[in-house]
XYZ file of C-alpha atoms in Angstrom:
427
model
C -41.197 -19.829 13.659
C -38.107 -20.544 11.563
C -38.401 -22.630 8.548
C -36.810 -25.916 8.821
C -36.641 -26.519 5.262
C -33.299 -25.278 3.411
C -34.191 -23.561 0.386
C -32.454 -23.859 -2.945
C -33.271 -20.567 -4.810
C -34.228 -19.920 -8.449
C -31.802 -19.311 -11.051
C -32.769 -16.981 -13.946
C -31.213 -15.478 -16.651
C -31.113 -11.648 -16.679
C -29.515 -10.004 -19.201
C -26.055 -11.380 -19.577
C -25.853 -12.965 -16.666
C -27.200 -16.283 -14.665
C -28.413 -14.845 -11.074
C -30.098 -16.860 -8.572
C -33.009 -15.368 -6.998
C -33.829 -15.828 -2.763
C -35.023 -14.822 0.679
C -32.360 -13.868 3.468
C -32.777 -12.810 6.722
C -31.370 -9.169 7.303
C -30.831 -7.431 10.813
C -32.607 -4.172 10.947
C -32.724 -1.905 14.414
C -31.287 -4.925 16.349
C -33.688 -7.749 15.193
C -33.677 -10.175 12.680
C -36.160 -10.511 10.010
C -37.003 -12.439 6.734
C -36.876 -10.641 3.344
C -37.683 -11.793 0.020
C -36.687 -10.985 -3.601
C -33.111 -11.013 -3.205
C -31.069 -11.610 -6.406
C -27.416 -12.439 -6.401
C -25.176 -12.721 -10.100
C -23.515 -16.376 -10.217
C -21.621 -15.526 -13.688
C -21.800 -14.329 -17.418
C -23.595 -16.245 -19.956
C -21.006 -17.897 -22.270
C -21.403 -17.597 -25.906
C -21.953 -20.961 -26.130
C -24.815 -21.286 -23.560
C -26.627 -18.346 -25.092
C -29.539 -20.808 -26.280
C -29.981 -22.573 -23.271
C -33.271 -22.579 -21.336
C -31.856 -24.058 -18.187
C -28.193 -23.094 -16.335
C -25.196 -25.250 -17.332
C -23.523 -27.224 -14.761
C -21.190 -24.953 -13.133
C -23.712 -22.580 -12.677
C -25.712 -25.011 -10.416
C -22.653 -25.406 -8.622
C -22.395 -22.083 -7.829
C -25.831 -21.853 -6.830
C -25.625 -24.595 -4.310
C -22.088 -23.262 -2.644
C -23.851 -19.643 -2.400
C -27.018 -21.328 -1.105
C -25.287 -22.728 1.247
C -24.337 -19.666 2.840
C -27.559 -18.521 2.723
C -29.083 -21.132 4.588
C -26.648 -21.267 7.590
C -27.925 -17.501 8.527
C -30.509 -19.041 9.924
C -28.648 -20.793 12.910
C -26.108 -17.808 12.791
C -28.107 -14.403 12.831
C -24.458 -12.377 12.845
C -23.763 -13.856 9.357
C -26.867 -11.734 8.251
C -25.020 -8.248 9.068
C -23.697 -5.981 6.531
C -20.261 -4.971 6.928
C -21.019 -1.755 7.942
C -23.066 -3.222 10.977
C -20.130 -5.380 11.675
C -17.447 -2.717 11.535
C -19.613 -0.586 14.163
C -20.637 -3.502 16.401
C -17.529 -5.456 16.302
C -14.227 -4.341 14.521
C -13.664 -0.955 15.926
C -14.311 -1.711 19.644
C -11.772 -4.675 18.810
C -9.222 -1.861 17.347
C -10.384 0.230 20.284
C -9.395 -2.310 23.034
C -6.015 -3.347 21.285
C -4.558 -0.531 19.549
C -3.324 3.023 20.423
C -6.228 6.031 20.395
C -4.223 7.478 17.523
C -4.464 4.326 15.023
C -8.400 4.208 16.294
C -8.798 7.498 14.987
C -6.508 7.220 11.828
C -9.484 4.002 11.089
C -12.307 5.691 11.957
C -11.522 8.495 9.331
C -10.858 6.066 6.938
C -13.633 3.811 7.348
C -16.144 7.067 7.613
C -14.642 9.087 4.481
C -13.787 6.592 2.059
C -14.551 2.543 2.649
C -18.719 3.063 4.602
C -20.048 4.614 1.433
C -18.632 1.907 -0.827
C -18.978 -1.174 1.104
C -21.207 -0.720 4.506
C -24.544 -1.694 2.715
C -22.533 -5.126 1.457
C -22.973 -8.416 3.256
C -20.209 -9.393 5.052
C -20.852 -12.834 4.182
C -20.922 -12.540 0.716
C -18.414 -9.723 -0.203
C -16.031 -11.079 -2.850
C -12.687 -10.464 -4.211
C -14.060 -8.846 -7.505
C -16.027 -6.549 -5.431
C -13.329 -5.422 -3.332
C -11.075 -4.807 -6.284
C -14.003 -2.924 -7.883
C -14.145 -0.804 -4.977
C -11.197 -0.063 -4.583
C -10.382 1.171 -8.145
C -13.821 3.071 -7.908
C -11.920 5.415 -4.715
C -9.020 5.565 -7.029
C -11.057 6.675 -9.569
C -13.269 8.984 -7.651
C -9.586 10.606 -5.753
C -7.121 11.061 -8.559
C -4.654 12.890 -5.970
C -5.169 9.978 -3.535
C -1.500 8.367 -3.148
C -0.703 4.644 -3.097
C 0.055 4.423 0.165
C -3.525 5.372 1.185
C -5.032 2.928 -1.530
C -2.426 0.201 0.079
C -3.715 1.429 3.981
C -7.405 0.946 2.849
C -7.000 -2.746 1.353
C -5.007 -3.426 4.565
C -8.319 -2.119 6.458
C -10.346 -4.434 4.515
C -8.222 -7.233 5.462
C -8.278 -6.917 8.976
C -12.084 -6.257 8.970
C -12.935 -9.780 7.059
C -10.075 -11.432 8.954
C -11.991 -10.415 12.225
C -15.083 -11.510 10.907
C -13.642 -14.800 9.823
C -12.326 -15.173 13.164
C -16.183 -14.673 14.937
C -17.628 -16.665 12.521
C -19.264 -14.120 10.586
C -18.347 -15.500 7.633
C -16.603 -18.626 6.250
C -13.817 -19.376 3.627
C -10.793 -17.590 2.856
C -10.310 -13.595 3.147
C -11.089 -11.553 -0.311
C -8.562 -9.131 0.232
C -5.732 -11.576 -0.174
C -5.677 -11.610 -4.052
C -6.731 -7.863 -4.888
C -4.387 -5.752 -7.273
C -4.293 -2.077 -6.216
C -4.978 0.141 -8.859
C -2.228 3.017 -10.254
C -1.805 6.193 -7.943
C 0.404 8.722 -7.233
C 3.702 7.740 -5.686
C 4.532 8.435 -2.087
C 4.886 12.540 -1.383
C 8.023 13.097 -0.244
C 8.637 13.967 3.282
C 10.403 16.919 5.097
C 13.122 16.465 8.276
C 14.250 19.506 10.144
C 17.975 20.055 10.095
C 19.602 21.147 13.380
C 19.748 24.511 11.714
C 16.380 25.034 11.018
C 15.269 24.186 14.468
C 18.058 26.092 16.018
C 16.722 29.357 13.738
C 12.737 28.550 15.196
C 13.726 28.490 18.697
C 15.679 31.789 18.542
C 12.588 33.257 16.317
C 9.824 31.746 18.676
C 9.742 33.723 22.156
C 7.063 31.958 23.471
C 8.350 29.825 26.712
C 5.790 27.132 26.010
C 6.115 26.677 22.215
C 9.924 26.713 22.795
C 10.045 23.656 25.146
C 7.565 21.621 22.897
C 9.739 22.479 19.914
C 12.774 21.319 21.976
C 11.602 18.317 23.188
C 9.953 17.342 19.474
C 13.390 18.173 17.600
C 16.108 17.288 20.107
C 14.199 14.480 21.779
C 11.877 13.134 18.917
C 8.874 12.869 20.835
C 5.654 13.054 18.526
C 2.604 15.420 18.648
C 0.372 13.167 20.558
C 2.923 11.845 23.370
C 3.810 15.614 24.096
C 0.375 16.082 24.199
C -0.112 13.178 26.965
C 3.586 14.260 29.057
C 2.586 14.206 32.771
C 5.250 15.945 35.422
C 5.177 12.148 37.215
C 6.986 11.124 34.106
C 9.877 13.452 34.717
C 12.732 11.769 36.277
C 14.860 15.023 37.465
C 17.588 12.796 38.942
C 18.341 10.673 35.594
C 17.517 13.646 33.363
C 15.015 11.601 31.479
C 11.447 11.437 30.707
C 9.129 8.501 30.667
C 6.505 8.327 28.016
C 3.847 6.076 29.442
C 0.597 7.787 27.319
C -0.533 9.753 24.387
C -3.459 12.237 24.192
C -5.620 11.935 20.502
C -8.181 14.876 19.979
C -8.480 15.430 23.598
C -8.461 11.269 25.122
C -6.051 9.855 26.687
C -4.591 6.496 25.281
C -1.618 3.931 25.419
C 1.342 5.124 23.213
C 1.295 3.757 19.391
C 3.487 0.810 20.094
C 5.002 -0.988 23.259
C 8.194 -0.033 22.154
C 7.121 3.637 22.360
C 6.516 2.875 26.011
C 9.985 3.938 27.428
C 12.184 6.738 28.208
C 13.907 9.434 26.776
C 17.288 11.137 27.524
C 17.083 14.874 28.152
C 20.257 16.739 26.698
C 20.931 19.717 28.267
C 19.765 22.419 25.802
C 16.153 20.774 26.777
C 16.673 20.296 30.667
C 17.327 23.647 30.834
C 14.095 25.156 28.727
C 12.304 22.735 30.667
C 13.445 23.454 34.640
C 13.114 27.088 33.772
C 8.789 26.329 32.501
C 8.822 24.014 35.348
C 9.867 26.908 37.900
C 7.430 29.393 36.061
C 4.782 27.095 36.975
C 5.659 26.855 40.555
C 7.549 23.503 40.253
C 4.462 21.205 40.299
C 5.249 17.480 40.637
C 1.949 15.992 39.202
C -0.580 16.995 36.832
C -0.531 17.377 32.712
C 2.914 19.334 31.823
C 1.653 21.676 28.978
C -2.115 21.971 29.938
C -4.639 24.775 28.923
C -6.028 27.114 31.809
C -8.591 24.371 32.448
C -6.189 21.620 32.911
C -6.702 19.698 30.088
C -3.878 18.958 27.491
C -2.893 20.900 25.141
C -3.577 20.829 21.324
C -0.526 21.242 19.216
C -2.333 22.751 16.437
C -3.631 25.296 18.619
C 0.209 25.949 19.924
C 1.215 26.237 16.297
C -1.979 28.573 15.234
C -1.290 30.627 18.454
C 2.494 31.067 18.946
C 4.482 29.623 15.451
C 2.181 30.356 12.442
C 2.353 34.054 13.528
C 6.182 34.168 13.554
C 7.208 31.736 10.925
C 4.566 32.645 8.294
C 4.545 36.523 8.646
C 3.799 38.767 5.705
C 7.182 41.161 4.703
C 4.926 44.023 4.072
C 2.879 43.799 7.352
C 3.461 40.824 9.433
C 0.747 39.468 9.579
C -0.309 35.890 8.625
C -1.542 34.757 5.571
C -5.409 34.167 7.756
C -5.243 37.676 9.028
C -5.207 38.628 4.930
C -8.581 37.097 4.387
C -10.209 39.004 7.240
C -12.192 41.755 5.844
C -11.530 44.081 7.743
C -7.894 43.396 7.187
C -8.098 44.156 3.702
C -9.791 47.454 4.076
C -6.865 48.678 6.416
C -4.360 46.648 4.545
C -4.710 46.656 1.030
C -2.293 44.332 -0.434
C -1.564 40.727 -1.252
C -0.269 38.177 1.100
C 3.593 37.404 0.647
C 5.790 35.463 3.139
C 9.191 36.426 4.218
C 11.319 34.335 2.319
C 14.139 34.757 5.317
C 11.982 32.659 7.557
C 12.526 29.208 7.973
C 9.333 26.971 6.390
C 6.975 24.808 8.586
C 6.723 21.352 7.672
C 4.342 20.009 10.687
C 5.183 18.389 14.044
C 6.321 15.164 12.516
C 8.858 16.746 10.922
C 10.725 17.086 13.784
C 10.982 13.505 14.958
C 12.199 12.751 11.094
C 14.851 15.735 11.617
C 16.390 13.651 14.492
C 16.517 10.662 12.611
C 18.323 12.376 10.169
C 20.494 14.764 11.672
C 21.655 11.627 13.994
C 22.897 9.940 10.674
C 24.946 12.121 9.725
C 26.291 12.701 13.258
C 27.543 8.909 11.935
C 25.141 7.213 14.502
C 24.212 3.487 13.939
C 21.016 2.885 12.463
C 19.803 0.521 15.449
C 21.002 3.396 17.651
C 18.816 6.068 15.888
C 15.609 3.023 16.192
C 16.617 2.611 19.942
C 16.291 6.508 20.204
C 13.217 6.955 18.633
C 11.726 3.816 20.438
C 10.891 2.268 17.200
C 9.430 -1.321 17.106
C 11.456 -2.376 13.609
C 14.674 -0.652 12.376
C 13.012 -1.284 8.969
C 10.654 1.970 9.659
C 13.699 4.238 11.037
C 15.405 3.287 8.132
C 12.661 3.696 4.833
C 10.702 6.489 6.678
C 12.784 8.526 9.074
C 16.627 8.747 7.821
C 16.456 11.412 5.254
C 19.754 11.469 3.203
C 20.418 15.244 2.208
C 22.469 16.168 -1.260
C 25.332 17.563 0.443
C 25.813 13.748 1.873
C 25.387 12.430 -0.984
C 27.823 14.917 -3.172
C 30.195 14.028 -0.156
C 29.615 10.069 -0.550
C 30.275 10.439 -4.071
C 33.230 12.129 -3.697
C 34.402 9.210 -1.139
C 33.422 6.841 -3.720
C 35.775 8.637 -6.353
C 38.832 9.067 -4.096
C 38.527 5.154 -3.178
C 38.388 4.361 -6.892
C 41.326 6.347 -7.640
C 43.497 5.141 -4.919
C 42.600 1.818 -6.009
C 43.814 2.406 -9.337
C 46.859 4.218 -8.145
C 47.706 1.082 -5.973
C 47.333 -1.509 -9.028
C 48.935 0.777 -11.486
C 52.452 0.893 -8.583
C 52.084 -2.770 -8.499
C 51.998 -2.966 -12.154
C 55.166 -0.889 -12.685
C 56.924 -2.969 -9.625
C 56.499 -5.972 -11.290
C 57.606 -4.771 -14.614
C 60.634 -3.711 -12.820
C 61.232 -6.843 -11.123
C 61.047 -8.783 -14.692
C 63.513 -6.095 -16.780
């Protein structure tokens, strides 16, 4: 039977803090049970209150506010949920229904590896701004190599969790992450963008046909890894020479592209069209099904494409031609007792997304406007294109300063000629 009388809790002094002792409900194995003996810190004992036997008025006010939240859980069992229970039962399913599979995959990783160990056991109802800041400081302290952008992502995730909790009635009051200050962390790591010569060199070095078509789609069309994995022959429009991006595949699971803007058709330039037509011809001119498939017909994982077809070429040892991974094998060390040293003349591999950044940077060098590049990459906002994708290379910087110097000299020459002309007129 449910208690009809609201409890007030008992304020006690524990060490240097005023605390309230109370009973509360918890959700265990899907059942709501009542437990005794909980303690919650209300505030530190001030110097002028150290001789008091009863708590001061402001502590009693904090007690009443806290116990109101506790008593409200009698009529709203969901408010007894921990953050971990809420995330697994409500927030992640909400993200799965509304966001791309790639976004859900990132959120699951950050939640399970970083946030859950620190906040999973806390009550969603009682979590405070001070606790949120402490958690992020602890994560930063335990991961000294963590980047500032990752801490921003963690704070945004926590904020989204509490925003959803407030919307569903799991807690009341403001979002506790709103006023959180992030700890100092490493600056963002510089990302890479492949140049046109680097892409051409890859295509000339790699002989495997499937890998070459994939590199061309990534480097010349700006398709991301998940989008290439999700391509189907139904999306290939031979009449208009374009390919529609209608889905993406992440960890073998097909879903929607990352944003609505990414659901668009991508024009195919002639070099890409020729490679794709030849690849299709060798497969027997299919009109449906997965474009890049395994022997079982499932979407090909581009990580495996790199390991099997690209890594052995671009990361070959200059002495034996084997990869670094091959040098670690015991049998290889016996047959070829030498240290691995990569060939310096080969283009370096910087990941699949470097192709997408490379397309933006290469188009920028060719003089295309940022808005045009945004539409080609199918970004929702041109600020994303400018901030994260367009890389200004050193020759461009030097050329730009040379242009500035020339303009300054031209202006100074015009000014000098005007002053000479005025002087002659006066004389």
